[in-house]
Short mmCIF file of C-alpha atoms and ligand atoms in Angstrom, two decimals:
data_model
loop_
_atom_site.label_atom_id
_atom_site.label_comp_id
_atom_site.label_asym_id
_atom_site.label_seq_id
_atom_site.Cartn_x
_atom_site.Cartn_y
_atom_site.Cartn_z
CA MET A 702 -26.57 -17.99 -2.19
CA THR A 703 -26.04 -15.84 0.88
CA VAL A 704 -23.37 -17.31 3.17
CA ARG A 705 -24.65 -17.34 6.77
CA VAL A 706 -21.74 -16.67 9.12
CA GLY A 707 -21.70 -17.49 12.83
CA VAL A 708 -19.34 -15.28 14.85
CA ILE A 709 -17.65 -16.45 18.08
CA GLY A 710 -16.41 -13.41 20.00
CA THR A 711 -18.11 -10.03 19.56
CA GLY A 712 -15.31 -7.84 20.93
CA MET A 713 -13.29 -5.24 19.05
CA ILE A 714 -12.29 -7.08 15.89
CA GLY A 715 -15.37 -9.32 16.00
CA GLN A 716 -17.62 -6.26 15.73
CA ASP A 717 -15.45 -4.75 12.99
CA HIS A 718 -15.75 -7.96 10.93
CA ILE A 719 -19.51 -8.14 11.66
CA ARG A 720 -19.84 -4.59 10.25
CA ARG A 721 -17.79 -5.69 7.24
CA LEU A 722 -19.90 -8.83 6.62
CA THR A 723 -23.11 -6.84 7.07
CA ASP A 724 -22.38 -3.57 5.24
CA VAL A 725 -19.44 -4.16 2.90
CA ILE A 726 -19.25 -7.73 1.61
CA ALA A 727 -21.91 -8.91 -0.87
CA GLY A 728 -23.22 -12.46 -0.50
CA ALA A 729 -22.82 -12.77 3.27
CA ARG A 730 -24.74 -12.06 6.43
CA VAL A 731 -24.16 -12.70 10.12
CA SER A 732 -26.79 -15.22 11.22
CA ALA A 733 -25.49 -16.16 14.69
CA VAL A 734 -23.22 -14.74 17.38
CA THR A 735 -21.91 -15.76 20.78
CA ASP A 736 -19.72 -14.14 23.43
CA LEU A 737 -18.73 -14.90 27.02
CA ASP A 738 -20.40 -11.58 27.68
CA ALA A 739 -24.00 -12.62 26.92
CA ASP A 740 -25.29 -9.04 27.08
CA ARG A 741 -22.81 -7.95 24.45
CA ALA A 742 -23.75 -10.89 22.21
CA ALA A 743 -27.47 -10.09 22.60
CA GLU A 744 -26.90 -6.42 21.76
CA VAL A 745 -24.91 -7.26 18.62
CA ALA A 746 -27.42 -9.95 17.60
CA ALA A 747 -30.30 -7.50 17.86
CA ARG A 748 -28.38 -4.91 15.82
CA VAL A 749 -27.71 -7.24 12.85
CA GLY A 750 -30.73 -9.56 13.03
CA ALA A 751 -28.77 -12.62 14.21
CA THR A 752 -29.49 -15.26 16.86
CA ALA A 753 -27.46 -15.12 20.08
CA HIS A 754 -26.15 -18.53 21.22
CA PRO A 755 -24.90 -19.48 24.69
CA ASP A 756 -21.55 -20.86 23.47
CA GLY A 757 -19.38 -21.66 20.47
CA ALA A 758 -20.27 -25.36 20.33
CA GLU A 759 -23.99 -24.61 20.00
CA LEU A 760 -23.39 -21.90 17.43
CA ILE A 761 -21.27 -24.24 15.28
CA ALA A 762 -23.97 -26.93 15.45
CA SER A 763 -26.73 -24.52 14.42
CA PRO A 764 -28.42 -25.28 11.07
CA GLU A 765 -28.44 -21.49 10.49
CA VAL A 766 -24.64 -21.38 10.18
CA ASP A 767 -22.80 -22.14 6.91
CA ALA A 768 -19.38 -20.89 8.02
CA VAL A 769 -17.73 -19.87 11.30
CA LEU A 770 -15.71 -16.78 12.19
CA VAL A 771 -13.56 -17.06 15.35
CA THR A 772 -12.70 -13.68 16.89
CA SER A 773 -12.50 -14.68 20.56
CA TRP A 774 -9.34 -14.52 22.70
CA GLY A 775 -6.34 -16.41 21.29
CA PRO A 776 -6.23 -19.23 23.89
CA THR A 777 -9.83 -20.22 22.98
CA HIS A 778 -9.26 -20.44 19.21
CA ALA A 779 -8.14 -24.09 19.04
CA GLU A 780 -11.30 -25.44 20.69
CA HIS A 781 -13.61 -23.55 18.31
CA VAL A 782 -11.59 -24.37 15.19
CA LEU A 783 -11.48 -28.09 16.10
CA ASN A 784 -15.26 -28.08 16.69
CA ALA A 785 -15.83 -26.41 13.31
CA ILE A 786 -13.65 -28.99 11.53
CA ALA A 787 -15.50 -31.82 13.31
CA ALA A 788 -18.77 -30.33 12.01
CA GLY A 789 -17.32 -29.95 8.48
CA ARG A 790 -17.80 -26.16 8.54
CA PRO A 791 -15.46 -23.70 6.80
CA VAL A 792 -13.82 -21.64 9.55
CA PHE A 793 -12.01 -18.30 9.45
CA CYS A 794 -9.89 -17.86 12.57
CA GLU A 795 -8.35 -14.52 13.53
CA LYS A 796 -4.68 -14.82 14.38
CA PRO A 797 -3.27 -16.71 16.18
CA LEU A 798 -4.57 -20.08 14.96
CA ALA A 799 -3.71 -21.34 18.46
CA THR A 800 -1.39 -20.20 21.19
CA THR A 801 0.68 -23.41 21.32
CA ALA A 802 2.40 -25.37 18.56
CA GLU A 803 0.78 -28.58 19.91
CA ASP A 804 -2.73 -27.15 19.45
CA CYS A 805 -1.84 -25.91 15.95
CA LEU A 806 -0.68 -29.43 15.03
CA ARG A 807 -3.93 -30.91 16.39
CA ILE A 808 -5.79 -28.60 14.01
CA VAL A 809 -3.51 -29.53 11.09
CA GLU A 810 -4.08 -33.24 11.83
CA ALA A 811 -7.86 -32.80 12.15
CA GLU A 812 -8.00 -30.98 8.83
CA ARG A 813 -5.85 -33.63 7.13
CA ALA A 814 -8.14 -36.34 8.49
CA HIS A 815 -11.16 -34.41 7.16
CA GLY A 816 -9.55 -34.60 3.70
CA ARG A 817 -9.84 -31.02 2.47
CA ARG A 818 -8.98 -27.53 3.67
CA LEU A 819 -11.58 -25.84 5.86
CA VAL A 820 -9.41 -23.40 7.82
CA GLN A 821 -8.24 -19.89 6.90
CA VAL A 822 -6.15 -17.85 9.36
CA GLY A 823 -6.62 -14.07 9.61
CA PHE A 824 -3.23 -12.84 8.45
CA MET A 825 -4.68 -9.94 6.46
CA ARG A 826 -1.46 -8.46 5.14
CA ARG A 827 -1.40 -11.01 2.32
CA PHE A 828 -4.49 -9.16 1.01
CA ASP A 829 -2.97 -5.67 1.20
CA ALA A 830 -2.48 -4.09 -2.25
CA GLY A 831 1.03 -2.87 -1.39
CA TYR A 832 2.29 -6.25 -0.18
CA ARG A 833 0.68 -7.92 -3.21
CA GLN A 834 2.53 -5.53 -5.53
CA MET A 835 5.78 -6.24 -3.67
CA LYS A 836 5.25 -9.96 -4.16
CA GLU A 837 4.66 -9.48 -7.88
CA VAL A 838 7.90 -7.51 -8.22
CA LEU A 839 9.88 -10.14 -6.31
CA ALA A 840 8.31 -13.00 -8.29
CA SER A 841 9.12 -11.26 -11.60
CA GLY A 842 12.83 -11.65 -10.83
CA SER A 843 13.58 -8.05 -11.83
CA LEU A 844 15.41 -7.40 -8.53
CA GLY A 845 17.46 -10.59 -8.75
CA THR A 846 17.76 -12.77 -5.68
CA PRO A 847 16.40 -11.18 -2.47
CA LEU A 848 19.14 -10.73 0.15
CA MET A 849 17.77 -8.64 3.03
CA VAL A 850 14.48 -7.29 4.35
CA HIS A 851 14.20 -4.24 6.64
CA CYS A 852 10.89 -3.89 8.50
CA ALA A 853 9.28 -1.81 11.20
CA HIS A 854 5.98 -2.43 13.02
CA ARG A 855 5.02 0.53 15.18
CA ASN A 856 1.88 1.07 17.29
CA PRO A 857 1.24 4.44 18.97
CA THR A 858 0.61 2.89 22.41
CA VAL A 859 -0.43 -0.41 24.00
CA PRO A 860 -2.41 -1.10 27.20
CA ASP A 861 -0.94 -2.29 30.51
CA SER A 862 -2.07 -5.85 29.68
CA TYR A 863 0.42 -6.01 26.76
CA THR A 864 3.50 -8.04 27.79
CA SER A 865 7.03 -8.19 26.36
CA ARG A 866 6.33 -11.60 24.80
CA MET A 867 3.36 -10.17 22.91
CA ALA A 868 5.78 -8.16 20.79
CA ALA A 869 6.45 -11.47 19.01
CA GLN A 870 3.18 -13.34 19.62
CA ASP A 871 0.72 -10.55 18.91
CA THR A 872 2.59 -7.99 16.83
CA ALA A 873 5.59 -9.41 14.91
CA VAL A 874 3.49 -12.47 14.01
CA HIS A 875 2.11 -10.40 11.10
CA GLU A 876 5.59 -9.84 9.63
CA ILE A 877 6.47 -13.50 10.28
CA ASP A 878 3.52 -14.61 8.17
CA VAL A 879 3.80 -12.04 5.41
CA LEU A 880 7.57 -12.52 4.97
CA ARG A 881 7.26 -16.31 4.59
CA TRP A 882 4.67 -15.65 1.86
CA LEU A 883 6.48 -12.70 0.25
CA LEU A 884 9.80 -14.51 -0.03
CA ASP A 885 8.33 -18.00 -0.56
CA ASP A 886 10.93 -19.11 1.95
CA GLU A 887 10.93 -20.49 5.51
CA ILE A 888 12.23 -18.78 8.65
CA VAL A 889 14.81 -21.00 10.35
CA SER A 890 16.11 -18.91 13.26
CA ALA A 891 15.11 -15.96 15.42
CA GLN A 892 16.95 -13.56 17.72
CA VAL A 893 15.48 -10.73 19.79
CA ILE A 894 17.60 -7.95 21.19
CA THR A 895 16.43 -5.02 23.27
CA PRO A 896 17.83 -1.52 22.76
CA ARG A 897 17.43 1.27 25.30
CA ALA A 898 13.80 1.21 26.45
CA THR A 899 11.47 4.11 25.79
CA SER A 900 10.33 5.97 28.91
CA LYS A 901 6.82 6.05 27.41
CA ARG A 902 5.91 2.48 28.34
CA PHE A 903 4.54 0.50 31.28
CA ALA A 904 7.49 -0.49 33.49
CA HIS A 905 7.14 -4.25 32.89
CA LEU A 906 7.49 -3.91 29.12
CA LYS A 907 10.61 -4.28 26.95
CA ASP A 908 9.92 -1.78 24.18
CA PRO A 909 11.24 -1.40 21.52
CA GLN A 910 12.59 -4.77 20.46
CA ILE A 911 14.71 -5.64 17.43
CA MET A 912 14.03 -9.04 15.91
CA LEU A 913 16.42 -10.74 13.53
CA PHE A 914 15.31 -13.66 11.40
CA GLU A 915 17.18 -15.89 8.95
CA THR A 916 15.47 -17.86 6.20
CA ALA A 917 16.33 -21.27 4.76
CA ASN A 918 17.76 -19.48 1.69
CA GLY A 919 19.94 -17.21 3.83
CA VAL A 920 17.87 -14.00 3.60
CA ARG A 921 18.37 -11.83 6.70
CA VAL A 922 15.43 -9.88 8.12
CA ASP A 923 15.60 -7.10 10.69
CA LEU A 924 12.32 -6.01 12.27
CA GLU A 925 11.85 -3.15 14.70
CA VAL A 926 8.80 -3.69 16.92
CA PHE A 927 8.02 -0.45 18.74
CA VAL A 928 4.56 -0.43 20.30
CA ASN A 929 4.69 2.90 22.13
CA CYS A 930 6.08 5.04 19.32
CA GLN A 931 3.44 7.73 20.08
CA TYR A 932 3.05 9.18 16.61
CA GLY A 933 0.93 6.57 14.82
CA TYR A 934 0.48 3.09 13.37
CA ASP A 935 3.36 2.71 10.97
CA ILE A 936 4.20 -0.41 8.96
CA ARG A 937 7.38 -0.42 6.87
CA CYS A 938 8.94 -3.09 4.71
CA GLU A 939 11.81 -2.91 2.20
CA THR A 940 13.25 -5.94 0.42
CA VAL A 941 16.73 -5.54 -1.06
CA GLY A 942 17.77 -7.79 -3.93
CA GLU A 943 20.93 -8.14 -6.01
CA GLU A 944 19.73 -5.59 -8.57
CA GLY A 945 17.43 -3.24 -6.68
CA LEU A 946 14.86 -2.94 -3.95
CA VAL A 947 11.10 -2.83 -3.48
CA ARG A 948 9.44 -0.84 -0.71
CA LEU A 949 5.93 -1.04 0.76
CA PRO A 950 4.05 2.19 -0.11
CA ASP A 951 2.55 4.35 2.60
CA PRO A 952 -1.26 4.33 2.52
CA ALA A 953 -2.65 6.97 0.18
CA ALA A 954 -3.37 10.23 2.03
CA VAL A 955 -3.62 13.80 0.83
CA GLY A 956 -0.69 16.13 1.38
CA VAL A 957 -1.68 19.32 3.20
CA ARG A 958 0.35 22.54 2.91
CA THR A 959 -0.37 25.24 5.42
CA ALA A 960 1.43 27.54 7.86
CA GLY A 961 4.76 26.76 6.21
CA LEU A 962 4.42 23.01 6.59
CA HIS A 963 3.67 20.11 4.23
CA SER A 964 1.99 17.28 6.17
CA THR A 965 0.42 13.88 5.50
CA ALA A 966 -1.66 12.04 8.11
CA VAL A 967 -0.32 8.80 9.60
CA PRO A 968 -2.98 6.15 10.40
CA GLN A 969 -3.58 5.70 14.13
CA ASP A 970 -4.47 2.00 14.28
CA TRP A 971 -4.52 -1.29 12.39
CA LYS A 972 -8.23 -0.92 11.55
CA ALA A 973 -7.60 2.18 9.45
CA ARG A 974 -4.24 1.04 8.01
CA PHE A 975 -5.52 -2.33 6.77
CA VAL A 976 -9.21 -1.59 6.14
CA ASP A 977 -8.96 -2.45 2.43
CA ALA A 978 -6.90 -5.58 3.13
CA PHE A 979 -9.52 -6.83 5.61
CA ASP A 980 -12.29 -6.16 3.06
CA THR A 981 -10.43 -8.08 0.34
CA GLU A 982 -9.61 -10.89 2.79
CA PHE A 983 -13.30 -11.39 3.59
CA ARG A 984 -14.50 -10.91 0.01
CA GLU A 985 -12.16 -13.68 -1.18
CA TRP A 986 -12.97 -15.97 1.77
CA ILE A 987 -16.74 -15.61 1.32
CA ALA A 988 -16.36 -16.34 -2.41
CA THR A 989 -14.69 -19.68 -1.62
CA VAL A 990 -17.42 -20.62 0.87
CA GLU A 991 -20.09 -19.65 -1.64
CA ASN A 992 -18.45 -21.73 -4.38
CA GLY A 993 -17.78 -24.68 -2.09
CA THR A 994 -14.06 -24.52 -2.86
CA GLU A 995 -11.11 -24.67 -0.45
CA PRO A 996 -9.96 -21.38 1.10
CA THR A 997 -7.02 -19.77 -0.68
CA GLY A 998 -5.70 -17.59 2.17
CA PRO A 999 -3.26 -18.50 4.96
CA SER A 1000 -3.70 -22.16 5.92
CA ALA A 1001 -3.67 -24.09 9.18
CA TRP A 1002 -0.06 -24.95 8.31
CA ASP A 1003 0.77 -21.24 8.03
CA GLY A 1004 -0.86 -20.75 11.44
CA TYR A 1005 1.32 -23.54 12.86
CA ALA A 1006 4.49 -22.11 11.27
CA ALA A 1007 3.77 -18.63 12.65
CA THR A 1008 3.29 -19.99 16.17
CA VAL A 1009 6.50 -22.06 16.06
CA ILE A 1010 8.49 -19.06 14.82
CA THR A 1011 7.04 -16.73 17.47
CA ASP A 1012 7.93 -19.41 20.06
CA ALA A 1013 11.55 -19.17 18.88
CA ALA A 1014 11.48 -15.37 19.16
CA VAL A 1015 10.04 -15.58 22.69
CA ALA A 1016 12.72 -18.13 23.65
CA SER A 1017 15.36 -15.69 22.41
CA LEU A 1018 13.83 -12.80 24.37
CA ASP A 1019 13.76 -15.01 27.49
CA SER A 1020 17.42 -15.95 27.05
CA ASP A 1021 18.81 -12.42 26.61
CA GLY A 1022 19.13 -12.50 22.85
CA ALA A 1023 20.38 -16.00 22.05
CA VAL A 1024 19.94 -17.12 18.43
CA VAL A 1025 17.20 -19.76 18.58
CA THR A 1026 16.67 -22.37 15.86
CA VAL A 1027 13.06 -22.77 14.73
CA ASP A 1028 11.88 -26.31 15.53
CA MET A 1029 9.34 -26.93 12.75
CA LYS A 1030 7.93 -30.29 11.66
CA PRO A 1031 8.24 -31.23 7.95
CA ARG A 1032 5.43 -29.64 5.90
CA PRO A 1033 2.82 -32.21 4.76
CA ALA A 1034 2.20 -32.60 1.01
CA CYS A 1035 -1.40 -31.34 1.34
CA TYR A 1036 0.05 -27.97 2.46
CA GLY A 1037 2.56 -27.85 -0.41
CA GLY A 1038 5.41 -29.71 1.30
CA ALA A 1039 7.30 -32.91 0.56
CA ALA A 1040 6.39 -34.88 3.72
P1 NAD B 1487 -11.49 -8.37 22.51
O1 NAD B 1487 -11.08 -8.68 23.91
O2 NAD B 1487 -11.88 -6.98 22.16
O3 NAD B 1487 -12.68 -9.32 22.05
C1 NAD B 1487 -12.68 -10.70 22.29
C2 NAD B 1487 -14.10 -11.09 22.63
O4 NAD B 1487 -14.17 -12.53 22.66
C3 NAD B 1487 -14.57 -10.59 24.00
O5 NAD B 1487 -15.82 -9.96 23.86
C4 NAD B 1487 -14.67 -11.87 24.86
O6 NAD B 1487 -15.70 -11.81 25.82
C5 NAD B 1487 -14.98 -12.90 23.79
N1 NAD B 1487 -14.59 -14.27 24.10
C6 NAD B 1487 -13.43 -14.70 24.62
N2 NAD B 1487 -13.43 -16.05 24.68
C7 NAD B 1487 -14.62 -16.48 24.19
C8 NAD B 1487 -15.20 -17.74 23.96
N3 NAD B 1487 -14.55 -18.89 24.24
N4 NAD B 1487 -16.44 -17.81 23.41
C9 NAD B 1487 -17.10 -16.66 23.09
N5 NAD B 1487 -16.59 -15.43 23.29
C10 NAD B 1487 -15.37 -15.34 23.82
O7 NAD B 1487 -10.24 -8.84 21.60
P2 NAD B 1487 -9.93 -8.41 20.10
O8 NAD B 1487 -8.98 -7.27 20.09
O9 NAD B 1487 -11.18 -8.30 19.33
O10 NAD B 1487 -9.08 -9.68 19.60
C11 NAD B 1487 -9.70 -10.91 19.29
C12 NAD B 1487 -8.75 -11.74 18.41
O11 NAD B 1487 -8.47 -11.01 17.21
C13 NAD B 1487 -7.39 -12.04 19.06
O12 NAD B 1487 -7.00 -13.34 18.73
C14 NAD B 1487 -6.46 -11.01 18.42
O13 NAD B 1487 -5.12 -11.45 18.32
C15 NAD B 1487 -7.06 -10.87 17.03
N6 NAD B 1487 -6.78 -9.55 16.42
C16 NAD B 1487 -6.31 -9.51 15.16
C17 NAD B 1487 -5.97 -8.29 14.59
C18 NAD B 1487 -5.41 -8.23 13.21
O14 NAD B 1487 -4.76 -7.24 12.88
N7 NAD B 1487 -5.65 -9.23 12.36
C19 NAD B 1487 -6.15 -7.10 15.30
C20 NAD B 1487 -6.68 -7.17 16.59
C21 NAD B 1487 -7.00 -8.42 17.14
C1 ISE B 1488 -2.87 -6.49 17.33
O1 ISE B 1488 -3.37 -7.66 17.93
C2 ISE B 1488 -2.77 -6.66 15.87
O2 ISE B 1488 -2.96 -7.70 15.32
C3 ISE B 1488 -2.24 -5.46 15.17
O3 ISE B 1488 -2.23 -5.66 13.78
C4 ISE B 1488 -0.84 -5.21 15.68
O4 ISE B 1488 -0.30 -4.06 15.05
C5 ISE B 1488 -0.86 -4.97 17.18
O5 ISE B 1488 0.46 -4.77 17.65
C6 ISE B 1488 -1.47 -6.18 17.88
O6 ISE B 1488 -1.54 -5.93 19.28
#
């Protein structure tokens, strides 16, 4: 069976995933697209042999769509995901699941009422080979109990539209998700402090920011978010346990020696850094749709947790670095909790 995917939002990442579903992933094709920019949707539709629809609701209702991919702007995600659940369609939603905790909970409740998982959230780091190896090492117990995690998330530059809050909501949200999964632990508090600001930023922006998280088991995480670091897209993660540490590898790149220097290229954006993770993420998601099984990647609950934790980080930023307790509802049993 070829899974027919309908894509809502044909912007930057939407087009990258459309390329992936068309040229890289076996067993899938893009059958329908929609975008607020109808010309863009029509151009993409013509390129991949899909039908252009006027809006998300019509696309989801189309008999030519087996599964839905939401790659529109964050504040529109909840509406499309809720419509997909109401139609009983598997839905892959790029992060964030929704921009408010209330909307995330509405999605969780709708999925619970439907009776089986339909939603997967696009936290692609869980599919990265390096993070997966780190998780295996931690799960093996060879490092003893994890105590601390040191992370950095650096982008070369960001546009004027990027705000200080987005450091948590848009950027650190990836660490927030991957650390909950890596440590199999929950984040219970957040604090954001701001060192001296780089001169290479738009004036409204607090950059860099240092985020400190504590987990239910007492693990302490420090995360540098620096989105105008200039030199490249650099993701670092080191977990220190009682008997050793495990560190995320740099992406494989040749070493070049010339003119008295030994150099290795640094990726310049998330597309290049996580290309293999995105491919694996979609390969595994399409396989579950094809087999009619529940998705195995980040759930609606994980999307809710990430939003609640980023809310705590934003509250800390807004209150000059106060430690803010994460206000999370008890996890329902269908998402692996006790409630
Ligand atoms: P973009 O602005 O390039 O594209 C978004 C597109 O969605 C635009 O073409 C816009 O016209 C369209 N759109 C907006 N609302 C719509 C609606 N209701 N119906 C139909 N079309 C609509 O943005 P982008 O960079 O592609 O980001 C899209 C989403 O992907 C965001 O949620 C972002 O956080 C996420 N993202 C994830 C990663 C990652 O690393 N996983 C990286 C970049 C972006
Ligand atoms: C972007 O939306 C992403 O998701 C990237 O992975 C992240 O590095 C970047 O900071 C965000 O703006």
